[in-house]
Amino acid sequence: MSEIREFSPKRFAIASVTCPSCQIRIERDTKWCEACGFTGSKSMDMFGENPPPLLPILDVVDLWTPKEQKKIASAVKAFGKRFPQIKWRICAVMLGAEVSLPVFGFWLMNVCPLNTGETEEDREWTVLLLVDGKTGNTSVTTGYRAEVWLSDENWVPALAEASSAMRQGDTLQAVTNFLKTAKASFEKAWKRSQAQLKQEAAS
Ligand SMILES: [Zn+2]
């Protein structure tokens, strides 16, 4: 398999803190997960080598109307006012229960070439929200820099809200409620990290 691409081949390593397949914590740039054997190229075997461009709102299944997409865009903008370093990607899919959303998210984040004007660092600050219109399942995939800052359990309340709205058929609220709850979690994590920094400076 030729590896000449527009993105860094390093991305084929598992550039995350948790394995997307079995969720155990792993070292950055590990070539495979020692617990379940997951590799970055395994995701390419599953989903191919030509993902759609990872746009800010990627809705290839027409889950949202153009008007709803505008509302999502302004909810993202509101989040960005408080935390401008986070680059959101909101993506609707119809994958069904047999496909693992975290593995699909890993594939999108790692195999999608960078967009025009998007840097490698931007991608590492990217948080991808996936919603599955078929199952109502939701997941979050974070770039490396965002991930070390905000651990998985911070997403639990926001994802629970999103999934429950999805299952009630409210696909717009799934996203807007998610962003609202995620913002609150970020605030808490931010305060925690600031307090930690202060403590480190004092010792
Ligand atoms: Zn694993």
Short mmCIF file of C-alpha atoms and ligand atoms in Angstrom, two decimals:
data_model
loop_
_atom_site.label_atom_id
_atom_site.label_comp_id
_atom_site.label_asym_id
_atom_site.label_seq_id
_atom_site.Cartn_x
_atom_site.Cartn_y
_atom_site.Cartn_z
CA MET A 1 0.00 0.00 0.00
CA SER A 2 1.55 3.32 -1.00
CA GLU A 3 1.69 5.84 1.80
CA ILE A 4 2.18 9.08 -0.12
CA ARG A 5 -0.62 11.36 0.99
CA GLU A 6 -1.33 14.96 1.77
CA PHE A 7 -1.29 14.28 5.47
CA SER A 8 1.38 13.07 7.80
CA PRO A 9 2.00 9.31 7.73
CA LYS A 10 2.44 9.66 11.47
CA ARG A 11 -1.32 9.82 11.61
CA PHE A 12 -1.46 6.14 10.82
CA ALA A 13 -0.16 5.52 14.26
CA ILE A 14 -2.82 5.73 16.90
CA ALA A 15 -2.49 9.45 17.53
CA SER A 16 -4.70 9.46 20.55
CA VAL A 17 -4.67 8.69 24.23
CA THR A 18 -7.35 6.04 24.14
CA CYS A 19 -7.71 3.19 21.67
CA PRO A 20 -10.71 3.98 19.44
CA SER A 21 -11.59 0.31 19.27
CA CYS A 22 -11.43 -0.90 22.88
CA GLN A 23 -11.08 2.43 24.73
CA ILE A 24 -8.06 1.49 26.87
CA ARG A 25 -5.44 4.16 27.45
CA ILE A 26 -2.37 3.90 25.25
CA GLU A 27 0.81 5.81 24.51
CA ARG A 28 0.84 8.37 21.74
CA ASP A 29 2.12 7.15 18.37
CA THR A 30 1.80 3.52 19.30
CA LYS A 31 1.53 1.55 16.08
CA TRP A 32 -1.14 -0.75 17.41
CA CYS A 33 -3.17 -1.28 20.54
CA GLU A 34 -1.67 -4.00 22.67
CA ALA A 35 -5.04 -4.90 24.14
CA CYS A 36 -7.11 -5.43 21.00
CA GLY A 37 -4.66 -5.19 18.11
CA PHE A 38 -6.30 -2.12 16.55
CA THR A 39 -4.14 -0.23 14.05
CA GLY A 40 -4.77 2.94 12.11
CA SER A 41 -4.59 1.07 8.82
CA LYS A 42 -7.22 -1.35 10.07
CA SER A 43 -9.68 1.54 9.99
CA MET A 44 -8.75 2.03 6.33
CA ASP A 45 -9.48 -1.61 5.60
CA MET A 46 -12.90 -1.06 7.12
CA PHE A 47 -13.85 2.27 5.62
CA GLY A 48 -11.55 2.81 2.67
CA GLU A 49 -8.99 5.38 1.69
CA ASN A 50 -11.19 8.14 0.34
CA PRO A 51 -13.14 9.80 3.12
CA PRO A 52 -15.26 12.88 2.41
CA PRO A 53 -13.64 16.24 3.29
CA LEU A 54 -13.88 16.84 7.01
CA LEU A 55 -15.98 20.01 6.80
CA PRO A 56 -17.13 21.94 9.90
CA ILE A 57 -20.60 20.48 9.37
CA LEU A 58 -20.51 17.29 7.38
CA ASP A 59 -24.00 16.00 6.68
CA VAL A 60 -23.84 13.55 3.82
CA VAL A 61 -27.11 11.89 4.93
CA ASP A 62 -29.28 15.05 5.00
CA LEU A 63 -30.08 14.80 8.68
CA TRP A 64 -30.34 18.58 9.07
CA THR A 65 -32.08 21.18 6.91
CA PRO A 66 -29.99 24.14 5.75
CA LYS A 67 -31.74 26.24 8.39
CA GLU A 68 -30.81 23.72 11.11
CA GLN A 69 -27.23 23.68 9.87
CA LYS A 70 -27.14 27.44 10.35
CA LYS A 71 -28.32 27.02 13.92
CA ILE A 72 -25.64 24.40 14.52
CA ALA A 73 -23.03 26.74 13.02
CA SER A 74 -24.04 29.54 15.38
CA ALA A 75 -23.98 27.19 18.40
CA VAL A 76 -20.44 26.23 17.38
CA LYS A 77 -19.56 29.90 17.03
CA ALA A 78 -20.86 30.59 20.54
CA PHE A 79 -18.67 27.78 21.88
CA GLY A 80 -15.70 29.23 19.99
CA LYS A 81 -16.08 32.58 21.70
CA ARG A 82 -15.20 30.93 24.98
CA PHE A 83 -12.78 28.26 23.71
CA PRO A 84 -11.35 29.43 20.37
CA GLN A 85 -8.65 26.74 20.31
CA ILE A 86 -11.17 23.94 19.79
CA LYS A 87 -11.97 23.25 16.14
CA TRP A 88 -15.35 21.54 15.92
CA ARG A 89 -16.44 19.08 13.30
CA ILE A 90 -20.08 17.99 13.46
CA CYS A 91 -20.88 14.98 11.33
CA ALA A 92 -24.11 13.08 10.65
CA VAL A 93 -23.97 9.47 9.48
CA MET A 94 -26.27 6.49 8.97
CA LEU A 95 -24.06 3.61 9.96
CA GLY A 96 -26.19 1.32 12.08
CA ALA A 97 -25.41 -0.69 15.18
CA GLU A 98 -22.82 -2.97 13.59
CA VAL A 99 -20.35 -0.11 13.07
CA SER A 100 -18.33 1.34 15.96
CA LEU A 101 -18.72 5.10 15.91
CA PRO A 102 -15.39 5.74 17.72
CA VAL A 103 -13.52 3.68 15.11
CA PHE A 104 -15.32 5.51 12.30
CA GLY A 105 -14.49 8.83 13.98
CA PHE A 106 -10.85 7.81 14.26
CA TRP A 107 -10.82 7.01 10.56
CA LEU A 108 -12.35 10.37 9.61
CA MET A 109 -9.99 12.35 11.83
CA ASN A 110 -6.86 10.53 10.72
CA VAL A 111 -7.44 9.68 7.08
CA CYS A 112 -9.13 12.91 5.92
CA PRO A 113 -6.54 15.17 4.34
CA LEU A 114 -6.24 18.58 5.92
CA ASN A 115 -8.57 21.16 4.41
CA THR A 116 -7.19 24.28 2.73
CA GLY A 117 -5.86 26.54 5.46
CA GLU A 118 -6.12 23.82 8.11
CA THR A 119 -2.85 23.03 9.89
CA GLU A 120 -1.72 19.84 11.56
CA GLU A 121 -2.03 21.67 14.85
CA ASP A 122 -5.63 22.64 14.06
CA ARG A 123 -6.41 18.97 13.47
CA GLU A 124 -4.88 18.08 16.83
CA TRP A 125 -7.24 20.59 18.43
CA THR A 126 -10.23 19.18 16.56
CA VAL A 127 -13.18 17.62 18.31
CA LEU A 128 -15.44 15.55 16.09
CA LEU A 129 -19.03 14.88 17.12
CA LEU A 130 -20.61 11.98 15.26
CA VAL A 131 -24.34 11.36 15.35
CA ASP A 132 -25.85 8.26 13.79
CA GLY A 133 -29.33 8.94 12.40
CA LYS A 134 -30.06 5.22 12.26
CA THR A 135 -29.34 4.24 15.85
CA GLY A 136 -29.32 7.57 17.68
CA ASN A 137 -25.83 6.71 18.91
CA THR A 138 -23.34 9.53 19.31
CA SER A 139 -19.60 9.71 19.88
CA VAL A 140 -16.79 12.17 20.26
CA THR A 141 -13.33 11.83 18.72
CA THR A 142 -10.72 14.27 19.91
CA GLY A 143 -7.42 15.29 18.40
CA TYR A 144 -4.35 14.70 20.51
CA ARG A 145 -4.04 18.18 22.01
CA ALA A 146 -7.72 18.42 22.87
CA GLU A 147 -7.69 14.91 24.26
CA VAL A 148 -4.94 15.41 26.81
CA TRP A 149 -6.74 18.48 28.01
CA LEU A 150 -10.18 16.96 28.26
CA SER A 151 -10.45 13.32 29.21
CA ASP A 152 -13.16 10.98 28.00
CA GLU A 153 -15.34 11.10 31.11
CA ASN A 154 -15.88 14.83 30.52
CA TRP A 155 -17.92 13.96 27.46
CA VAL A 156 -20.29 11.56 29.19
CA PRO A 157 -23.03 14.05 30.21
CA ALA A 158 -22.96 15.87 26.85
CA LEU A 159 -23.11 12.61 24.89
CA ALA A 160 -25.96 11.31 27.04
CA GLU A 161 -27.97 14.44 26.22
CA ALA A 162 -27.19 14.15 22.54
CA SER A 163 -28.18 10.47 22.34
CA SER A 164 -31.42 11.01 24.19
CA ALA A 165 -32.41 13.89 21.88
CA MET A 166 -31.45 11.79 18.84
CA ARG A 167 -33.66 8.93 20.01
CA GLN A 168 -36.54 11.35 20.40
CA GLY A 169 -35.95 12.39 16.81
CA ASP A 170 -34.72 15.85 17.64
CA THR A 171 -31.55 15.89 15.59
CA LEU A 172 -30.99 19.63 15.96
CA GLN A 173 -31.31 19.70 19.74
CA ALA A 174 -29.01 16.70 19.91
CA VAL A 175 -26.22 18.97 18.70
CA THR A 176 -27.17 22.24 20.39
CA ASN A 177 -27.73 20.57 23.79
CA PHE A 178 -24.51 18.65 23.35
CA LEU A 179 -22.53 21.84 22.75
CA LYS A 180 -24.13 23.57 25.71
CA THR A 181 -23.33 20.71 28.09
CA ALA A 182 -19.84 20.24 26.63
CA LYS A 183 -19.14 23.93 27.20
CA ALA A 184 -20.02 23.54 30.87
CA SER A 185 -17.67 20.53 31.12
CA PHE A 186 -14.91 22.50 29.44
CA GLU A 187 -15.37 25.35 31.91
CA LYS A 188 -14.90 22.90 34.78
CA ALA A 189 -11.87 21.25 33.17
CA TRP A 190 -10.37 24.65 32.46
CA LYS A 191 -10.78 25.78 36.06
CA ARG A 192 -9.29 22.51 37.26
CA SER A 193 -6.24 22.87 35.04
CA GLN A 194 -5.76 26.50 36.09
CA ALA A 195 -5.89 25.50 39.76
CA GLN A 196 -3.36 22.75 39.08
CA LEU A 197 -1.01 25.18 37.37
CA LYS A 198 -1.21 27.53 40.32
CA GLN A 199 -0.48 24.67 42.69
CA GLU A 200 2.54 23.59 40.61
CA ALA A 201 3.84 27.16 40.52
CA ALA A 202 3.53 27.41 44.29
CA SER A 203 5.35 24.17 45.07
ZN ZN B 1 -7.66 -1.40 21.64
#
